[in-house]
Amino acid sequence: AQKVTQAQTEISVVEKEDVTLDCVYETRDTTYYLFWYKQPPSGELVFLIRRNSFDEQNEISGRYSWNFQKSTSSFNFTITASQVVDSAVYFCALRTTGTASKLTFGTGTRLQVTL
Amino acid sequence: GEEVAQTPKHLVRGEGQKAKLYCAPIKGHSYVFWYQQVLKNEFKFLISFQNENVFDETGMPKERFSAKCLPNSPCSLEIQATKLEDSAVYFCASSQGELGGNQPQHFGDGTRLSIL
């Protein structure tokens, strides 16, 4: 069975601070895919990034960066110089080839960025 | 279309009534998924389709929930004899590519179902 753990329920930071959201996953599959989604207060789910299990290269996109470490089964997400618009719930999700492609979500981390 | 379109945005039903939700996947996407989000955080997978065929329905409470994806029609999720515990936001997602592939699922804005 697959499992995604986001231990941080809620994080509050002041604008311009850097913040890292943790994600730890469990799976027995050797091929799998990891995702991050953002859910702003308006409620929609916005896809942020996908990472394959065989590609451990870290990725940076603007103020966002992702650190994938297979050795620790972690796929952490860092926002640099946070902004109020980053306030949202962030979900990490796992998808394996053996589970008909359904996503297994973590319980999310609520990020509150204040002025 | 370019987005997953879910209707209605909000649906209110009395306990025991029927509820029907609709989803139009992104044009060209062959795979459709339904998820239930309760308590604003927990996502539960319900069912997936490959075109009009059910692929995985392991998450569906079959006694009251049913879903279809018919050609040239929006997909639908129907709940018979709704219960208070069915109150949730129901998300539809679609993706292209092979099932099990690395294509991301793109989500609609969800339908908020309130059972009174």
mmCIF file of C-alpha atoms in Angstrom:
data_model
loop_
_atom_site.group_PDB
_atom_site.id
_atom_site.type_symbol
_atom_site.label_atom_id
_atom_site.label_comp_id
_atom_site.label_asym_id
_atom_site.label_seq_id
_atom_site.Cartn_x
_atom_site.Cartn_y
_atom_site.Cartn_z
ATOM 1 C CA ALA A 1 0.000 0.000 0.000
ATOM 2 C CA GLN A 2 1.062 3.552 -0.619
ATOM 3 C CA LYS A 3 1.247 6.284 1.957
ATOM 4 C CA VAL A 4 2.166 9.968 1.936
ATOM 5 C CA THR A 5 2.920 11.802 5.151
ATOM 6 C CA GLN A 6 2.973 15.543 5.542
ATOM 7 C CA ALA A 7 3.810 15.959 9.181
ATOM 8 C CA GLN A 8 3.454 19.738 9.219
ATOM 9 C CA THR A 9 -0.211 20.556 9.607
ATOM 10 C CA GLU A 10 0.201 24.316 9.546
ATOM 11 C CA ILE A 11 3.088 26.725 9.058
ATOM 12 C CA SER A 12 3.043 30.479 9.546
ATOM 13 C CA VAL A 13 5.767 32.716 8.171
ATOM 14 C CA VAL A 14 6.291 36.387 7.584
ATOM 15 C CA GLU A 15 6.550 37.574 4.020
ATOM 16 C CA LYS A 16 10.017 37.192 2.466
ATOM 17 C CA GLU A 17 10.943 34.294 4.715
ATOM 18 C CA ASP A 18 11.939 30.992 3.143
ATOM 19 C CA VAL A 19 9.808 27.985 4.044
ATOM 20 C CA THR A 20 10.159 24.248 3.422
ATOM 21 C CA LEU A 21 7.218 21.871 3.301
ATOM 22 C CA ASP A 22 8.068 18.268 4.070
ATOM 23 C CA CYS A 23 6.752 15.194 2.323
ATOM 24 C CA VAL A 24 7.658 11.586 3.105
ATOM 25 C CA TYR A 25 6.256 8.710 1.090
ATOM 26 C CA GLU A 26 6.039 4.930 1.302
ATOM 27 C CA THR A 27 5.714 2.524 -1.570
ATOM 28 C CA ARG A 28 7.027 -0.883 -2.567
ATOM 29 C CA ASP A 29 6.986 -0.039 -6.251
ATOM 30 C CA THR A 30 10.290 0.775 -7.903
ATOM 31 C CA THR A 31 8.645 3.061 -10.435
ATOM 32 C CA TYR A 32 6.468 5.825 -9.099
ATOM 33 C CA TYR A 33 5.681 9.485 -9.538
ATOM 34 C CA LEU A 34 5.485 12.290 -7.034
ATOM 35 C CA PHE A 35 3.442 15.458 -7.326
ATOM 36 C CA TRP A 36 2.816 18.679 -5.504
ATOM 37 C CA TYR A 37 -0.500 20.518 -5.730
ATOM 38 C CA LYS A 38 -1.541 23.877 -4.336
ATOM 39 C CA GLN A 39 -5.047 24.534 -3.028
ATOM 40 C CA PRO A 40 -5.602 28.265 -2.466
ATOM 41 C CA PRO A 41 -8.498 29.546 -0.345
ATOM 42 C CA SER A 42 -10.691 29.596 -3.448
ATOM 43 C CA GLY A 43 -10.572 25.789 -3.374
ATOM 44 C CA GLU A 44 -9.233 24.696 -6.736
ATOM 45 C CA LEU A 45 -6.298 22.310 -7.015
ATOM 46 C CA VAL A 46 -3.345 23.610 -8.989
ATOM 47 C CA PHE A 47 -0.663 21.250 -10.282
ATOM 48 C CA LEU A 48 2.844 22.448 -9.415
ATOM 49 C CA ILE A 49 5.343 19.719 -10.243
ATOM 50 C CA ARG A 50 5.825 16.072 -11.157
ATOM 51 C CA ARG A 51 8.913 13.986 -10.424
ATOM 52 C CA ASN A 52 9.716 10.442 -11.597
ATOM 53 C CA SER A 53 11.311 7.950 -9.230
ATOM 54 C CA PHE A 54 14.259 7.452 -11.552
ATOM 55 C CA ASP A 55 15.058 11.145 -11.804
ATOM 56 C CA GLU A 56 16.531 12.509 -8.605
ATOM 57 C CA GLN A 57 17.573 15.797 -10.079
ATOM 58 C CA ASN A 58 16.311 18.694 -8.026
ATOM 59 C CA GLU A 59 14.266 21.325 -9.724
ATOM 60 C CA ILE A 60 13.899 25.055 -9.409
ATOM 61 C CA SER A 61 11.108 27.119 -10.870
ATOM 62 C CA GLY A 62 11.265 30.756 -9.909
ATOM 63 C CA ARG A 63 10.849 30.967 -6.138
ATOM 64 C CA TYR A 64 9.897 27.289 -5.925
ATOM 65 C CA SER A 65 12.350 24.422 -5.576
ATOM 66 C CA TRP A 66 11.958 20.732 -4.924
ATOM 67 C CA ASN A 67 14.377 18.346 -3.284
ATOM 68 C CA PHE A 68 13.798 14.674 -4.088
ATOM 69 C CA GLN A 69 15.827 12.204 -2.030
ATOM 70 C CA LYS A 70 15.132 8.556 -2.675
ATOM 71 C CA SER A 71 17.384 7.454 0.194
ATOM 72 C CA THR A 72 15.072 9.100 2.698
ATOM 73 C CA SER A 73 11.845 8.739 0.646
ATOM 74 C CA SER A 74 11.322 12.462 0.788
ATOM 75 C CA PHE A 75 10.157 15.047 -1.703
ATOM 76 C CA ASN A 76 10.364 18.416 0.008
ATOM 77 C CA PHE A 77 9.170 21.720 -1.366
ATOM 78 C CA THR A 78 10.829 25.061 -0.625
ATOM 79 C CA ILE A 79 9.406 28.495 -1.287
ATOM 80 C CA THR A 80 12.021 31.225 -1.281
ATOM 81 C CA ALA A 81 11.087 34.767 -0.293
ATOM 82 C CA SER A 82 7.492 33.814 0.455
ATOM 83 C CA GLN A 83 4.648 36.110 -0.510
ATOM 84 C CA VAL A 84 1.118 36.526 0.796
ATOM 85 C CA VAL A 85 -0.190 34.948 -2.418
ATOM 86 C CA ASP A 86 1.595 31.739 -1.451
ATOM 87 C CA SER A 87 -0.909 31.250 1.367
ATOM 88 C CA ALA A 88 -2.651 27.984 0.586
ATOM 89 C CA VAL A 89 -2.811 24.324 1.482
ATOM 90 C CA TYR A 90 -0.116 22.325 -0.271
ATOM 91 C CA PHE A 91 -0.588 18.647 -1.000
ATOM 92 C CA CYS A 92 2.056 16.090 -1.832
ATOM 93 C CA ALA A 93 0.805 13.071 -3.791
ATOM 94 C CA LEU A 94 2.119 9.711 -4.975
ATOM 95 C CA ARG A 95 1.145 7.659 -7.968
ATOM 96 C CA THR A 96 2.431 4.182 -8.768
ATOM 97 C CA THR A 97 2.058 2.119 -11.893
ATOM 98 C CA GLY A 98 0.409 -0.677 -9.959
ATOM 99 C CA THR A 99 -2.526 1.281 -8.665
ATOM 100 C CA ALA A 100 -4.368 2.253 -11.798
ATOM 101 C CA SER A 101 -2.874 5.705 -11.600
ATOM 102 C CA LYS A 102 -4.926 6.988 -8.730
ATOM 103 C CA LEU A 103 -3.218 9.594 -6.605
ATOM 104 C CA THR A 104 -2.536 8.965 -2.953
ATOM 105 C CA PHE A 105 -2.522 12.328 -1.195
ATOM 106 C CA GLY A 106 -0.946 13.481 2.004
ATOM 107 C CA THR A 107 -3.134 15.395 4.418
ATOM 108 C CA GLY A 108 -1.716 18.720 3.301
ATOM 109 C CA THR A 109 0.206 21.549 4.923
ATOM 110 C CA ARG A 110 -1.548 24.855 5.403
ATOM 111 C CA LEU A 111 0.864 27.727 4.765
ATOM 112 C CA GLN A 112 -0.039 31.161 6.083
ATOM 113 C CA VAL A 113 2.138 34.031 4.897
ATOM 114 C CA THR A 114 1.589 37.339 6.669
ATOM 115 C CA LEU A 115 2.920 40.831 6.112
ATOM 116 C CA GLY B 1 -11.939 22.558 -23.493
ATOM 117 C CA GLU B 2 -8.704 23.579 -21.869
ATOM 118 C CA GLU B 3 -9.935 23.024 -18.352
ATOM 119 C CA VAL B 4 -11.779 20.349 -16.450
ATOM 120 C CA ALA B 5 -15.274 21.718 -16.045
ATOM 121 C CA GLN B 6 -17.348 20.619 -13.094
ATOM 122 C CA THR B 7 -20.989 21.482 -12.515
ATOM 123 C CA PRO B 8 -22.659 22.560 -10.397
ATOM 124 C CA LYS B 9 -20.260 24.455 -8.147
ATOM 125 C CA HIS B 10 -22.475 23.929 -5.146
ATOM 126 C CA LEU B 11 -25.277 21.423 -4.629
ATOM 127 C CA VAL B 12 -27.574 21.275 -1.628
ATOM 128 C CA ARG B 13 -29.703 18.240 -0.941
ATOM 129 C CA GLY B 14 -31.804 16.976 1.906
ATOM 130 C CA GLU B 15 -30.781 13.712 3.470
ATOM 131 C CA GLY B 16 -32.152 10.829 1.439
ATOM 132 C CA GLN B 17 -32.345 12.777 -1.817
ATOM 133 C CA LYS B 18 -30.362 12.037 -4.943
ATOM 134 C CA ALA B 19 -27.368 14.100 -6.024
ATOM 135 C CA LYS B 20 -25.794 14.163 -9.457
ATOM 136 C CA LEU B 21 -22.497 15.823 -10.304
ATOM 137 C CA TYR B 22 -21.014 16.408 -13.733
ATOM 138 C CA CYS B 23 -17.510 16.635 -15.157
ATOM 139 C CA ALA B 24 -16.254 17.500 -18.605
ATOM 140 C CA PRO B 25 -12.602 16.462 -18.928
ATOM 141 C CA ILE B 26 -10.007 18.372 -20.888
ATOM 142 C CA LYS B 27 -10.385 17.702 -24.603
ATOM 143 C CA GLY B 28 -8.075 14.901 -25.652
ATOM 144 C CA HIS B 29 -7.719 13.441 -22.176
ATOM 145 C CA SER B 30 -8.734 9.805 -22.031
ATOM 146 C CA TYR B 31 -8.643 9.284 -18.277
ATOM 147 C CA VAL B 32 -11.040 10.632 -15.715
ATOM 148 C CA PHE B 33 -10.810 10.359 -11.949
ATOM 149 C CA TRP B 34 -13.192 11.246 -9.135
ATOM 150 C CA TYR B 35 -11.988 12.158 -5.637
ATOM 151 C CA GLN B 36 -13.849 13.132 -2.506
ATOM 152 C CA GLN B 37 -12.294 15.753 -0.217
ATOM 153 C CA VAL B 38 -13.634 15.790 3.300
ATOM 154 C CA LEU B 39 -12.757 18.111 6.160
ATOM 155 C CA LYS B 40 -10.855 20.324 3.737
ATOM 156 C CA ASN B 41 -7.822 18.041 3.785
ATOM 157 C CA GLU B 42 -8.363 14.362 3.208
ATOM 158 C CA PHE B 43 -8.699 13.161 -0.349
ATOM 159 C CA LYS B 44 -10.346 9.847 -1.040
ATOM 160 C CA PHE B 45 -10.132 8.221 -4.455
ATOM 161 C CA LEU B 46 -13.488 7.032 -5.721
ATOM 162 C CA ILE B 47 -13.245 5.789 -9.296
ATOM 163 C CA SER B 48 -11.276 6.093 -12.533
ATOM 164 C CA PHE B 49 -12.244 5.709 -16.179
ATOM 165 C CA GLN B 50 -10.365 5.038 -19.364
ATOM 166 C CA ASN B 51 -12.651 6.623 -21.916
ATOM 167 C CA GLU B 52 -16.079 5.181 -21.103
ATOM 168 C CA ASN B 53 -14.736 2.110 -19.335
ATOM 169 C CA VAL B 54 -14.433 1.841 -15.585
ATOM 170 C CA PHE B 55 -10.824 1.086 -14.709
ATOM 171 C CA ASP B 56 -10.674 1.201 -10.958
ATOM 172 C CA GLU B 57 -13.700 1.516 -8.703
ATOM 173 C CA THR B 58 -12.132 0.277 -5.497
ATOM 174 C CA GLY B 59 -12.975 3.513 -3.694
ATOM 175 C CA MET B 60 -16.661 3.611 -4.535
ATOM 176 C CA PRO B 61 -19.302 2.889 -1.900
ATOM 177 C CA LYS B 62 -21.216 0.826 -4.418
ATOM 178 C CA GLU B 63 -24.504 0.611 -2.620
ATOM 179 C CA ARG B 64 -25.248 4.301 -3.195
ATOM 180 C CA PHE B 65 -22.617 5.701 -5.539
ATOM 181 C CA SER B 66 -22.466 5.221 -9.280
ATOM 182 C CA ALA B 67 -20.553 6.901 -12.082
ATOM 183 C CA LYS B 68 -20.523 6.970 -15.863
ATOM 184 C CA CYS B 69 -18.479 8.406 -18.679
ATOM 185 C CA LEU B 70 -20.489 8.072 -21.880
ATOM 186 C CA PRO B 71 -19.285 9.165 -25.328
ATOM 187 C CA ASN B 72 -20.071 12.773 -26.212
ATOM 188 C CA SER B 73 -21.461 13.499 -22.743
ATOM 189 C CA PRO B 74 -20.001 14.851 -19.527
ATOM 190 C CA CYS B 75 -19.001 12.225 -17.014
ATOM 191 C CA SER B 76 -21.312 11.961 -14.022
ATOM 192 C CA LEU B 77 -21.192 10.877 -10.407
ATOM 193 C CA GLU B 78 -24.521 10.053 -8.811
ATOM 194 C CA ILE B 79 -25.294 9.470 -5.166
ATOM 195 C CA GLN B 80 -28.588 7.837 -4.287
ATOM 196 C CA ALA B 81 -30.184 8.314 -0.857
ATOM 197 C CA THR B 82 -27.588 10.812 0.317
ATOM 198 C CA LYS B 83 -26.347 10.810 3.897
ATOM 199 C CA LEU B 84 -24.931 13.606 6.014
ATOM 200 C CA GLU B 85 -21.482 12.019 5.705
ATOM 201 C CA ASP B 86 -21.580 12.532 1.923
ATOM 202 C CA SER B 87 -21.092 16.251 2.492
ATOM 203 C CA ALA B 88 -17.759 17.008 0.866
ATOM 204 C CA VAL B 89 -16.121 18.598 -2.135
ATOM 205 C CA TYR B 90 -16.029 16.227 -5.086
ATOM 206 C CA PHE B 91 -13.185 16.750 -7.495
ATOM 207 C CA CYS B 92 -12.920 15.446 -10.999
ATOM 208 C CA ALA B 93 -9.536 15.174 -12.695
ATOM 209 C CA SER B 94 -8.412 14.175 -16.156
ATOM 210 C CA SER B 95 -5.105 13.157 -17.678
ATOM 211 C CA GLN B 96 -3.703 12.005 -20.962
ATOM 212 C CA GLY B 97 -1.170 9.324 -21.720
ATOM 213 C CA GLU B 98 -1.006 5.745 -20.622
ATOM 214 C CA LEU B 99 -2.639 4.683 -17.419
ATOM 215 C CA GLY B 100 0.167 4.440 -14.926
ATOM 216 C CA GLY B 101 2.206 6.977 -16.807
ATOM 217 C CA ASN B 102 3.646 10.133 -15.422
ATOM 218 C CA GLN B 103 1.110 12.555 -16.829
ATOM 219 C CA PRO B 104 -0.268 14.839 -14.126
ATOM 220 C CA GLN B 105 -3.918 14.845 -13.311
ATOM 221 C CA HIS B 106 -5.549 18.198 -13.914
ATOM 222 C CA PHE B 107 -8.353 18.991 -11.533
ATOM 223 C CA GLY B 108 -11.615 20.821 -11.898
ATOM 224 C CA ASP B 109 -12.725 23.393 -9.346
ATOM 225 C CA GLY B 110 -14.814 20.836 -7.526
ATOM 226 C CA THR B 111 -18.479 20.539 -6.589
ATOM 227 C CA ARG B 112 -19.328 21.277 -2.982
ATOM 228 C CA LEU B 113 -22.096 18.912 -1.907
ATOM 229 C CA SER B 114 -23.977 19.890 1.232
ATOM 230 C CA ILE B 115 -26.405 17.394 2.724
ATOM 231 C CA LEU B 116 -28.858 18.914 5.180
#
